[in-house]
mmCIF file of N, CA and C and ligand atoms in Angstrom:
data_model
loop_
_atom_site.group_PDB
_atom_site.id
_atom_site.type_symbol
_atom_site.label_atom_id
_atom_site.label_comp_id
_atom_site.label_asym_id
_atom_site.label_seq_id
_atom_site.Cartn_x
_atom_site.Cartn_y
_atom_site.Cartn_z
ATOM 1 N N UNK A 194 19.915 49.800 122.351
ATOM 2 C CA UNK A 194 20.098 51.214 123.225
ATOM 3 C C UNK A 194 20.772 51.235 124.982
ATOM 4 N N UNK A 195 20.935 52.310 125.353
ATOM 5 C CA UNK A 195 20.829 52.465 126.758
ATOM 6 C C UNK A 195 20.244 52.621 127.702
ATOM 7 N N UNK A 196 18.787 52.843 127.078
ATOM 8 C CA UNK A 196 17.851 53.574 127.566
ATOM 9 C C UNK A 196 16.811 52.284 129.163
ATOM 10 N N UNK A 197 16.718 52.485 129.989
ATOM 11 C CA UNK A 197 15.734 51.596 130.536
ATOM 12 C C UNK A 197 16.063 51.947 131.887
ATOM 13 N N UNK A 198 15.858 51.252 132.552
ATOM 14 C CA UNK A 198 16.047 51.007 134.017
ATOM 15 C C UNK A 198 17.384 49.433 134.496
ATOM 16 N N UNK A 199 18.254 50.299 134.848
ATOM 17 C CA UNK A 199 19.504 48.831 135.522
ATOM 18 C C UNK A 199 19.832 48.750 136.525
ATOM 19 N N UNK A 200 20.331 47.333 136.969
ATOM 20 C CA UNK A 200 19.964 47.664 138.285
ATOM 21 C C UNK A 200 21.620 46.907 138.681
ATOM 22 N N UNK A 201 21.906 46.917 138.937
ATOM 23 C CA UNK A 201 23.137 46.084 139.708
ATOM 24 C C UNK A 201 23.194 44.435 140.020
ATOM 25 N N UNK A 202 23.768 43.809 139.344
ATOM 26 C CA UNK A 202 23.425 42.232 139.892
ATOM 27 C C UNK A 202 24.198 42.676 140.418
ATOM 28 N N UNK A 203 26.303 42.369 139.994
ATOM 29 C CA UNK A 203 27.887 41.541 140.588
ATOM 30 C C UNK A 203 28.876 42.887 140.367
ATOM 31 N N UNK A 204 29.896 42.620 140.682
ATOM 32 C CA UNK A 204 31.053 43.535 140.827
ATOM 33 C C UNK A 204 32.456 42.591 140.560
ATOM 34 N N UNK A 205 32.937 43.002 139.753
ATOM 35 C CA UNK A 205 33.698 42.468 139.444
ATOM 36 C C UNK A 205 35.275 43.452 140.235
ATOM 37 N N UNK A 206 36.399 43.335 140.976
ATOM 38 C CA UNK A 206 36.920 43.910 141.467
ATOM 39 C C UNK A 206 36.898 45.202 141.841
ATOM 40 N N UNK A 207 35.722 45.452 142.564
ATOM 41 C CA UNK A 207 35.493 46.709 142.922
ATOM 42 C C UNK A 207 35.850 47.487 144.253
ATOM 43 N N UNK A 208 36.073 46.451 145.231
ATOM 44 C CA UNK A 208 36.506 47.057 146.488
ATOM 45 C C UNK A 208 37.834 47.027 146.189
ATOM 46 N N UNK A 209 38.430 46.342 145.470
ATOM 47 C CA UNK A 209 40.551 46.841 145.353
ATOM 48 C C UNK A 209 39.573 48.214 144.143
ATOM 49 N N UNK A 210 39.456 49.163 143.830
ATOM 50 C CA UNK A 210 38.774 49.675 143.114
ATOM 51 C C UNK A 210 38.685 50.708 144.109
ATOM 52 N N UNK A 211 38.133 50.419 144.193
ATOM 53 C CA UNK A 211 37.564 51.664 145.451
ATOM 54 C C UNK A 211 38.481 51.373 146.176
ATOM 55 N N UNK A 212 39.629 50.365 146.917
ATOM 56 C CA UNK A 212 40.443 51.411 147.690
ATOM 57 C C UNK A 212 41.268 52.248 147.419
ATOM 58 N N UNK A 213 41.767 51.575 145.776
ATOM 59 C CA UNK A 213 42.656 52.130 145.024
ATOM 60 C C UNK A 213 42.172 53.786 144.787
ATOM 61 N N UNK A 214 41.473 54.309 145.204
ATOM 62 C CA UNK A 214 40.419 55.801 145.371
ATOM 63 C C UNK A 214 40.604 56.349 146.632
ATOM 64 N N UNK A 215 41.032 55.325 147.608
ATOM 65 C CA UNK A 215 41.489 55.951 148.439
ATOM 66 C C UNK A 215 40.131 56.006 149.604
ATOM 67 N N UNK A 216 38.766 54.970 149.122
ATOM 68 C CA UNK A 216 37.923 54.757 150.043
ATOM 69 C C UNK A 216 37.791 54.085 151.259
ATOM 70 N N UNK A 217 38.074 53.972 152.564
ATOM 71 C CA UNK A 217 37.953 53.056 153.654
ATOM 72 C C UNK A 217 37.334 51.937 153.548
ATOM 73 N N UNK A 218 37.371 50.472 154.719
ATOM 74 C CA UNK A 218 36.679 49.822 154.568
ATOM 75 C C UNK A 218 35.438 49.620 155.056
ATOM 76 N N UNK A 219 34.928 50.804 155.731
ATOM 77 C CA UNK A 219 33.531 50.247 155.877
ATOM 78 C C UNK A 219 32.882 51.283 154.641
ATOM 79 N N UNK A 220 33.369 51.947 154.609
ATOM 80 C CA UNK A 220 32.769 52.461 152.673
ATOM 81 C C UNK A 220 32.715 51.558 151.549
ATOM 82 N N UNK A 221 33.173 50.957 152.469
ATOM 83 C CA UNK A 221 33.966 50.212 150.773
ATOM 84 C C UNK A 221 32.972 48.982 151.339
ATOM 85 N N UNK A 222 33.019 48.217 152.388
ATOM 86 C CA UNK A 222 31.987 47.525 152.328
ATOM 87 C C UNK A 222 30.345 47.642 152.259
ATOM 88 N N UNK A 223 29.978 49.440 152.856
ATOM 89 C CA UNK A 223 28.474 49.121 152.332
ATOM 90 C C UNK A 223 28.654 49.889 150.685
ATOM 91 N N UNK A 224 29.463 50.041 149.962
ATOM 92 C CA UNK A 224 29.055 50.568 149.004
ATOM 93 C C UNK A 224 28.938 49.204 147.877
ATOM 94 N N UNK A 225 30.292 48.362 148.251
ATOM 95 C CA UNK A 225 29.967 46.510 148.008
ATOM 96 C C UNK A 225 27.635 45.984 147.373
ATOM 97 N N UNK A 226 27.233 46.774 148.180
ATOM 98 C CA UNK A 226 26.245 46.284 148.322
ATOM 99 C C UNK A 226 25.032 47.239 147.875
ATOM 100 N N UNK A 227 25.158 48.269 147.784
ATOM 101 C CA UNK A 227 24.565 50.062 147.687
ATOM 102 C C UNK A 227 22.923 49.823 146.550
ATOM 103 N N UNK A 228 22.431 48.470 146.472
ATOM 104 C CA UNK A 228 21.717 48.233 145.115
ATOM 105 C C UNK A 228 21.597 49.186 144.046
ATOM 106 N N UNK A 229 23.050 49.762 143.590
ATOM 107 C CA UNK A 229 22.920 50.541 142.530
ATOM 108 C C UNK A 229 21.758 50.649 141.771
ATOM 109 N N UNK A 230 20.878 51.776 141.190
ATOM 110 C CA UNK A 230 20.085 52.049 139.965
ATOM 111 C C UNK A 230 20.679 52.458 139.231
ATOM 112 N N UNK A 231 20.824 52.848 137.617
ATOM 113 C CA UNK A 231 20.805 53.617 137.019
ATOM 114 C C UNK A 231 19.544 53.719 135.655
ATOM 115 N N UNK A 232 18.677 54.228 135.836
ATOM 116 C CA UNK A 232 17.573 54.641 134.849
ATOM 117 C C UNK A 232 18.312 55.768 133.642
ATOM 118 N N UNK A 233 18.233 55.653 132.579
ATOM 119 C CA UNK A 233 18.784 56.381 131.554
ATOM 120 C C UNK A 233 18.085 56.708 130.391
ATOM 121 N N UNK A 234 17.951 57.843 130.038
ATOM 122 C CA UNK A 234 17.149 58.363 129.084
ATOM 123 C C UNK A 234 18.113 59.254 127.858
ATOM 124 N N UNK A 235 18.657 58.061 126.642
ATOM 125 C CA UNK A 235 18.940 59.699 125.169
ATOM 126 C C UNK A 235 17.543 59.728 124.264
ATOM 127 N N UNK A 236 18.531 60.513 124.192
ATOM 128 C CA UNK A 236 17.790 61.142 123.231
ATOM 129 C C UNK A 236 18.825 62.382 122.512
ATOM 130 N N UNK A 237 19.472 61.549 121.388
ATOM 131 C CA UNK A 237 20.623 62.293 120.281
ATOM 132 C C UNK A 237 21.715 62.256 122.140
ATOM 133 N N UNK A 238 22.416 63.147 121.897
ATOM 134 C CA UNK A 238 23.418 63.255 122.815
ATOM 135 C C UNK A 238 23.156 63.645 123.741
ATOM 136 N N UNK A 239 22.115 64.373 124.441
ATOM 137 C CA UNK A 239 21.773 64.349 125.724
ATOM 138 C C UNK A 239 21.054 63.081 126.005
ATOM 139 N N UNK A 240 21.039 63.608 127.434
ATOM 140 C CA UNK A 240 21.724 61.564 128.509
ATOM 141 C C UNK A 240 20.569 62.579 129.628
ATOM 142 N N UNK A 241 19.502 61.718 130.259
ATOM 143 C CA UNK A 241 19.630 62.661 131.739
ATOM 144 C C UNK A 241 19.596 60.757 132.329
ATOM 145 N N UNK A 242 19.672 61.057 133.353
ATOM 146 C CA UNK A 242 20.287 59.747 134.184
ATOM 147 C C UNK A 242 19.967 59.832 135.859
ATOM 148 N N UNK A 243 19.042 59.367 135.921
ATOM 149 C CA UNK A 243 18.920 59.189 137.567
ATOM 150 C C UNK A 243 19.209 58.059 138.100
ATOM 151 N N UNK A 244 19.855 58.321 139.746
ATOM 152 C CA UNK A 244 20.392 57.187 139.529
ATOM 153 C C UNK A 244 19.930 56.845 141.763
ATOM 154 N N UNK A 245 19.642 55.811 141.613
ATOM 155 C CA UNK A 245 20.132 55.590 143.106
ATOM 156 C C UNK A 245 20.294 54.405 143.522
ATOM 157 N N UNK A 246 20.639 54.986 144.822
ATOM 158 C CA UNK A 246 21.252 53.592 145.687
ATOM 159 C C UNK A 246 20.918 53.941 146.734
ATOM 160 N N UNK A 247 21.694 52.783 147.974
ATOM 161 C CA UNK A 247 21.052 53.086 149.362
ATOM 162 C C UNK A 247 22.132 54.608 149.704
ATOM 163 N N UNK A 248 22.824 55.194 148.932
ATOM 164 C CA UNK A 248 23.195 56.450 150.134
ATOM 165 C C UNK A 248 22.993 57.745 149.253
ATOM 166 N N UNK A 249 22.086 57.615 147.672
ATOM 167 C CA UNK A 249 21.101 58.913 147.754
ATOM 168 C C UNK A 249 20.236 58.190 146.637
ATOM 169 N N UNK A 250 19.745 59.670 146.101
ATOM 170 C CA UNK A 250 18.932 59.447 144.762
ATOM 171 C C UNK A 250 19.483 60.817 144.278
ATOM 172 N N UNK A 251 19.544 60.965 142.884
ATOM 173 C CA UNK A 251 20.863 61.666 142.081
ATOM 174 C C UNK A 251 20.580 62.475 140.307
ATOM 175 N N UNK A 252 20.161 63.240 139.967
ATOM 176 C CA UNK A 252 20.345 63.430 138.183
ATOM 177 C C UNK A 252 20.590 63.451 138.022
ATOM 178 N N UNK A 253 21.148 63.392 136.724
ATOM 179 C CA UNK A 253 22.031 64.192 135.945
ATOM 180 C C UNK A 253 21.969 63.772 134.360
ATOM 181 N N UNK A 254 22.562 65.347 134.807
ATOM 182 C CA UNK A 254 22.020 65.861 132.652
ATOM 183 C C UNK A 254 23.628 66.165 131.990
ATOM 184 N N UNK A 255 23.809 65.356 131.031
ATOM 185 C CA UNK A 255 24.929 65.787 130.069
ATOM 186 C C UNK A 255 24.301 65.650 129.087
ATOM 187 N N UNK A 256 25.414 66.513 128.145
ATOM 188 C CA UNK A 256 25.424 66.665 126.170
ATOM 189 C C UNK A 256 27.248 65.494 126.399
ATOM 190 N N UNK A 257 27.210 64.264 125.171
ATOM 191 C CA UNK A 257 28.217 63.845 124.629
ATOM 192 C C UNK A 257 29.119 64.764 124.485
ATOM 193 N N UNK A 258 30.487 64.858 124.569
ATOM 194 C CA UNK A 258 31.691 65.611 124.390
ATOM 195 C C UNK A 258 31.198 67.063 125.038
ATOM 196 N N UNK A 259 31.022 67.781 125.835
ATOM 197 C CA UNK A 259 30.782 68.579 126.710
ATOM 198 C C UNK A 259 31.316 68.014 128.440
ATOM 199 N N UNK A 260 31.848 69.010 129.099
ATOM 200 C CA UNK A 260 32.015 68.704 130.332
ATOM 201 C C UNK A 260 31.758 68.998 131.175
ATOM 202 N N UNK A 261 31.516 68.134 132.080
ATOM 203 C CA UNK A 261 30.096 68.732 133.469
ATOM 204 C C UNK A 261 30.953 67.850 135.040
ATOM 205 N N UNK A 262 30.835 68.484 135.853
ATOM 206 C CA UNK A 262 30.646 68.466 137.426
ATOM 207 C C UNK A 262 29.825 67.340 137.231
ATOM 208 N N UNK A 263 30.561 66.285 138.536
ATOM 209 C CA UNK A 263 29.649 64.951 139.102
ATOM 210 C C UNK A 263 30.232 64.845 140.135
ATOM 211 N N UNK A 264 29.455 65.026 141.940
ATOM 212 C CA UNK A 264 30.284 63.988 142.521
ATOM 213 C C UNK A 264 29.702 62.388 143.182
ATOM 214 N N UNK A 265 30.423 62.200 143.643
ATOM 215 C CA UNK A 265 30.765 60.795 143.806
ATOM 216 C C UNK A 265 30.011 60.248 144.744
ATOM 217 N N UNK A 266 29.637 58.656 145.533
ATOM 218 C CA UNK A 266 29.148 58.896 146.736
ATOM 219 C C UNK A 266 29.139 59.024 147.375
ATOM 220 N N UNK A 267 30.712 59.484 147.819
ATOM 221 C CA UNK A 267 31.292 59.414 148.690
ATOM 222 C C UNK A 267 32.050 61.070 148.804
ATOM 223 N N UNK A 268 31.506 61.808 147.698
ATOM 224 C CA UNK A 268 31.897 63.058 148.359
ATOM 225 C C UNK A 268 32.863 63.748 147.416
ATOM 226 N N UNK A 269 33.584 62.965 146.839
ATOM 227 C CA UNK A 269 35.373 62.994 145.981
ATOM 228 C C UNK A 269 34.136 63.727 144.390
ATOM 229 N N UNK A 270 35.171 64.812 144.165
ATOM 230 C CA UNK A 270 34.559 65.546 143.137
ATOM 231 C C UNK A 270 35.627 65.595 141.681
ATOM 232 N N UNK A 271 34.367 65.460 140.689
ATOM 233 C CA UNK A 271 35.224 65.025 139.483
ATOM 234 C C UNK A 271 34.758 65.807 138.022
ATOM 235 N N UNK A 272 35.418 65.937 136.854
ATOM 236 C CA UNK A 272 34.895 66.457 136.148
ATOM 237 C C UNK A 272 35.496 66.067 135.093
ATOM 238 N N UNK A 273 34.568 65.839 134.230
ATOM 239 C CA UNK A 273 34.631 64.773 133.104
ATOM 240 C C UNK A 273 33.541 65.774 131.804
ATOM 241 N N UNK A 274 33.670 64.052 130.831
ATOM 242 C CA UNK A 274 32.952 64.049 129.578
ATOM 243 C C UNK A 274 32.586 62.838 129.363
ATOM 244 N N UNK A 275 31.234 62.384 128.662
ATOM 245 C CA UNK A 275 31.601 61.111 127.519
ATOM 246 C C UNK A 275 30.977 61.038 126.348
ATOM 247 N N UNK A 276 31.689 60.290 126.426
ATOM 248 C CA UNK A 276 32.132 60.326 124.193
ATOM 249 C C UNK A 276 31.282 58.766 123.634
ATOM 250 N N UNK A 277 30.796 58.829 122.409
ATOM 251 C CA UNK A 277 30.434 57.185 122.334
ATOM 252 C C UNK A 277 31.492 57.363 121.035
ATOM 253 N N UNK A 278 31.629 55.809 121.175
ATOM 254 C CA UNK A 278 32.890 55.700 120.317
ATOM 255 C C UNK A 278 32.533 54.109 119.692
ATOM 256 N N UNK A 279 31.289 54.310 118.682
ATOM 257 C CA UNK A 279 30.730 52.871 117.887
ATOM 258 C C UNK A 279 29.670 52.535 118.955
ATOM 259 N N UNK A 280 29.610 52.163 119.489
ATOM 260 C CA UNK A 280 28.220 50.956 120.907
ATOM 261 C C UNK A 280 28.901 51.393 122.161
ATOM 262 N N UNK A 281 30.274 52.176 122.082
ATOM 263 C CA UNK A 281 30.351 52.467 123.333
ATOM 264 C C UNK A 281 30.533 53.613 123.852
ATOM 265 N N UNK A 282 29.998 53.835 125.189
ATOM 266 C CA UNK A 282 30.302 55.483 125.792
ATOM 267 C C UNK A 282 31.584 54.873 126.431
ATOM 268 N N UNK A 283 32.276 55.797 126.605
ATOM 269 C CA UNK A 283 33.469 56.155 127.195
ATOM 270 C C UNK A 283 34.066 57.271 128.202
ATOM 271 N N UNK A 284 34.017 57.361 129.005
ATOM 272 C CA UNK A 284 33.787 58.677 130.103
ATOM 273 C C UNK A 284 35.162 58.673 130.768
ATOM 274 N N UNK A 285 35.749 60.174 130.813
ATOM 275 C CA UNK A 285 36.986 60.289 130.599
ATOM 276 C C UNK A 285 36.555 61.510 132.477
ATOM 277 N N UNK A 286 37.442 61.277 133.631
ATOM 278 C CA UNK A 286 37.077 62.459 134.487
ATOM 279 C C UNK A 286 38.101 62.241 135.188
ATOM 280 N N UNK A 287 38.374 63.605 136.074
ATOM 281 C CA UNK A 287 39.304 64.464 136.568
ATOM 282 C C UNK A 287 39.269 64.382 137.791
ATOM 283 N N UNK A 288 39.549 63.750 138.849
ATOM 284 C CA UNK A 288 39.167 64.327 140.755
ATOM 285 C C UNK A 288 39.520 65.570 140.585
ATOM 286 N N UNK A 289 39.032 65.935 141.522
ATOM 287 C CA UNK A 289 39.071 67.427 141.391
ATOM 288 C C UNK A 289 40.274 68.172 142.923
ATOM 289 N N UNK A 290 40.762 66.969 143.237
ATOM 290 C CA UNK A 290 41.744 67.218 144.334
ATOM 291 C C UNK A 290 42.828 66.893 144.404
ATOM 292 N N UNK A 291 43.021 65.444 143.450
ATOM 293 C CA UNK A 291 43.868 65.199 143.003
ATOM 294 C C UNK A 291 45.033 65.243 141.510
ATOM 295 N N UNK A 292 44.258 65.725 140.655
ATOM 296 C CA UNK A 292 44.541 65.587 139.546
ATOM 297 C C UNK A 292 44.490 64.648 138.772
ATOM 298 N N UNK A 293 43.958 63.167 139.259
ATOM 299 C CA UNK A 293 44.001 62.281 138.733
ATOM 300 C C UNK A 293 43.327 61.679 138.348
ATOM 301 N N UNK A 294 43.312 60.146 136.732
ATOM 302 C CA UNK A 294 41.596 60.998 136.171
ATOM 303 C C UNK A 294 41.464 59.510 136.929
ATOM 304 N N UNK A 295 40.401 59.119 136.191
ATOM 305 C CA UNK A 295 39.141 57.818 136.555
ATOM 306 C C UNK A 295 38.646 58.099 135.528
ATOM 307 N N UNK A 296 38.925 56.417 134.104
ATOM 308 C CA UNK A 296 38.003 56.198 133.012
ATOM 309 C C UNK A 296 36.749 54.852 132.873
ATOM 310 N N UNK A 297 35.951 55.357 132.552
ATOM 311 C CA UNK A 297 34.564 54.422 132.517
ATOM 312 C C UNK A 297 34.007 54.341 131.513
ATOM 313 N N UNK A 298 33.469 53.037 131.483
ATOM 314 C CA UNK A 298 32.707 53.124 130.170
ATOM 315 C C UNK A 298 31.626 51.689 130.495
ATOM 316 N N UNK A 299 31.400 52.438 129.218
ATOM 317 C CA UNK A 299 29.441 51.035 129.438
ATOM 318 C C UNK A 299 28.900 50.810 128.522
ATOM 319 N N UNK A 300 29.303 49.778 128.115
ATOM 320 C CA UNK A 300 28.325 48.743 127.443
ATOM 321 C C UNK A 300 27.554 47.853 126.911
ATOM 322 N N UNK A 301 27.252 47.296 126.311
ATOM 323 C CA UNK A 301 25.417 46.379 126.385
ATOM 324 C C UNK A 301 26.503 45.388 125.518
ATOM 325 N N UNK A 302 26.200 44.348 126.658
ATOM 326 C CA UNK A 302 26.686 43.008 126.732
ATOM 327 C C UNK A 302 25.682 42.290 126.723
ATOM 328 N N UNK A 303 25.255 40.987 125.651
ATOM 329 C CA UNK A 303 24.185 39.755 125.973
ATOM 330 C C UNK A 303 23.310 40.228 127.078
ATOM 331 N N UNK A 304 23.044 41.395 126.616
ATOM 332 C CA UNK A 304 21.262 42.353 127.228
ATOM 333 C C UNK A 304 21.973 42.623 128.504
ATOM 334 N N UNK A 305 23.014 43.037 128.877
ATOM 335 C CA UNK A 305 23.308 43.140 130.150
ATOM 336 C C UNK A 305 23.876 45.127 129.714
ATOM 337 N N UNK A 306 24.337 45.896 130.949
ATOM 338 C CA UNK A 306 25.152 46.505 131.320
ATOM 339 C C UNK A 306 26.175 46.712 131.773
ATOM 340 N N UNK A 307 27.050 46.990 131.045
ATOM 341 C CA UNK A 307 28.566 46.346 131.463
ATOM 342 C C UNK A 307 29.334 47.692 131.720
ATOM 343 N N UNK A 308 29.257 48.113 133.025
ATOM 344 C CA UNK A 308 29.989 49.337 133.145
ATOM 345 C C UNK A 308 31.627 49.025 133.224
ATOM 346 N N UNK A 309 32.409 49.468 132.874
ATOM 347 C CA UNK A 309 33.784 49.174 134.067
ATOM 348 C C UNK A 309 34.140 50.760 134.296
ATOM 349 N N UNK A 310 35.576 50.586 135.405
ATOM 350 C CA UNK A 310 36.064 51.559 135.891
ATOM 351 C C UNK A 310 37.278 50.864 135.781
ATOM 352 N N UNK A 311 38.639 52.334 135.346
ATOM 353 C CA UNK A 311 39.990 52.097 136.190
ATOM 354 C C UNK A 311 40.410 53.398 136.299
ATOM 355 N N UNK A 312 41.236 53.296 137.564
ATOM 356 C CA UNK A 312 42.159 54.130 138.335
ATOM 357 C C UNK A 312 43.425 53.496 138.511
ATOM 358 N N UNK A 313 44.676 54.472 138.543
ATOM 359 C CA UNK A 313 45.693 54.561 138.849
ATOM 360 C C UNK A 313 45.846 53.001 138.616
ATOM 361 N N UNK A 314 45.673 52.036 137.748
ATOM 362 C CA UNK A 314 45.998 50.354 137.331
ATOM 363 C C UNK A 314 45.535 49.569 137.881
ATOM 364 N N UNK A 315 44.516 50.422 138.362
ATOM 365 C CA UNK A 315 42.619 49.302 138.977
ATOM 366 C C UNK A 315 42.155 49.358 137.876
ATOM 367 N N UNK A 316 41.220 48.053 137.530
ATOM 368 C CA UNK A 316 40.465 48.125 137.073
ATOM 369 C C UNK A 316 39.561 46.952 137.951
ATOM 370 N N UNK A 317 37.707 47.703 137.089
ATOM 371 C CA UNK A 317 36.561 46.484 138.297
ATOM 372 C C UNK A 317 35.738 47.397 137.086
ATOM 373 N N UNK A 318 34.835 46.094 137.516
ATOM 374 C CA UNK A 318 33.196 46.441 136.806
ATOM 375 C C UNK A 318 32.009 46.221 137.586
ATOM 376 N N UNK A 319 31.662 47.146 136.777
ATOM 377 C CA UNK A 319 29.388 46.440 137.770
ATOM 378 C C UNK A 319 28.916 45.882 137.011
ATOM 379 N N UNK A 320 27.999 44.719 136.665
ATOM 380 C CA UNK A 320 27.356 44.578 135.610
ATOM 381 C C UNK A 320 26.262 44.511 136.072
ATOM 382 N N UNK A 321 24.922 45.531 135.363
ATOM 383 C CA UNK A 321 23.267 46.048 135.152
ATOM 384 C C UNK A 321 22.953 44.828 135.397
ATOM 385 N N UNK A 322 21.685 44.794 135.110
ATOM 386 C CA UNK A 322 20.762 43.701 134.283
ATOM 387 C C UNK A 322 19.165 44.600 134.374
ATOM 388 N N UNK A 323 18.669 44.291 133.342
ATOM 389 C CA UNK A 323 17.478 45.805 132.871
ATOM 390 C C UNK A 323 16.344 44.924 133.347
ATOM 391 N N UNK A 324 15.488 45.831 134.398
ATOM 392 C CA UNK A 324 14.654 46.252 135.194
ATOM 393 C C UNK A 324 13.392 45.875 134.752
HETATM 394 C C1 MYR B 83 26.874 58.868 135.011
HETATM 395 O O1 MYR B 83 27.151 58.779 133.421
HETATM 396 O O2 MYR B 83 26.551 57.704 136.377
HETATM 397 C C2 MYR B 83 27.212 60.282 136.175
HETATM 398 C C3 MYR B 83 28.919 60.624 135.627
HETATM 399 C C4 MYR B 83 29.623 59.177 136.181
HETATM 400 C C5 MYR B 83 30.695 59.970 136.310
HETATM 401 C C6 MYR B 83 31.953 58.566 136.932
HETATM 402 C C7 MYR B 83 31.915 57.305 138.031
HETATM 403 C C8 MYR B 83 32.533 56.909 138.338
HETATM 404 C C9 MYR B 83 31.649 55.827 139.827
HETATM 405 C C10 MYR B 83 32.990 55.542 139.743
HETATM 406 C C11 MYR B 83 32.494 55.343 141.356
HETATM 407 C C12 MYR B 83 33.751 54.684 142.072
HETATM 408 C C13 MYR B 83 33.021 54.718 143.714
HETATM 409 C C14 MYR B 83 34.901 54.606 144.583
#
């Protein structure tokens, strides 16, 4: 289960990913240490997520397979959806400003929550530990 509170422990290639997203160096430096915490509550195909970081706190509600809008911490607006494939959550989101696609996955690996990101050929990962 994805349920619980997850705190970011480490990043892999996240700076390069954010650079590809067009985020400037000052924001990237801050975002690398954003202390991101996500609390996930899943019931059936409905998810409630509480996101908190040095940038903001935010509540997100979505249903698997149903499109929703979301703004990234830098204000970039996207629209897309999450789907479950076996034990893997797969997200596909389209930027509203340039129509380019960001894909992301969430998986449980050895008791950690691993979120992967891809944008325009650049992959990154953030690994979260359960609190
Ligand atoms: C959620 O499930 O937490 C809400 C929906 C997430 C949408 C896509 C997340 C991508 C975040 C990328 C951060 C990039 C900073 C440039």
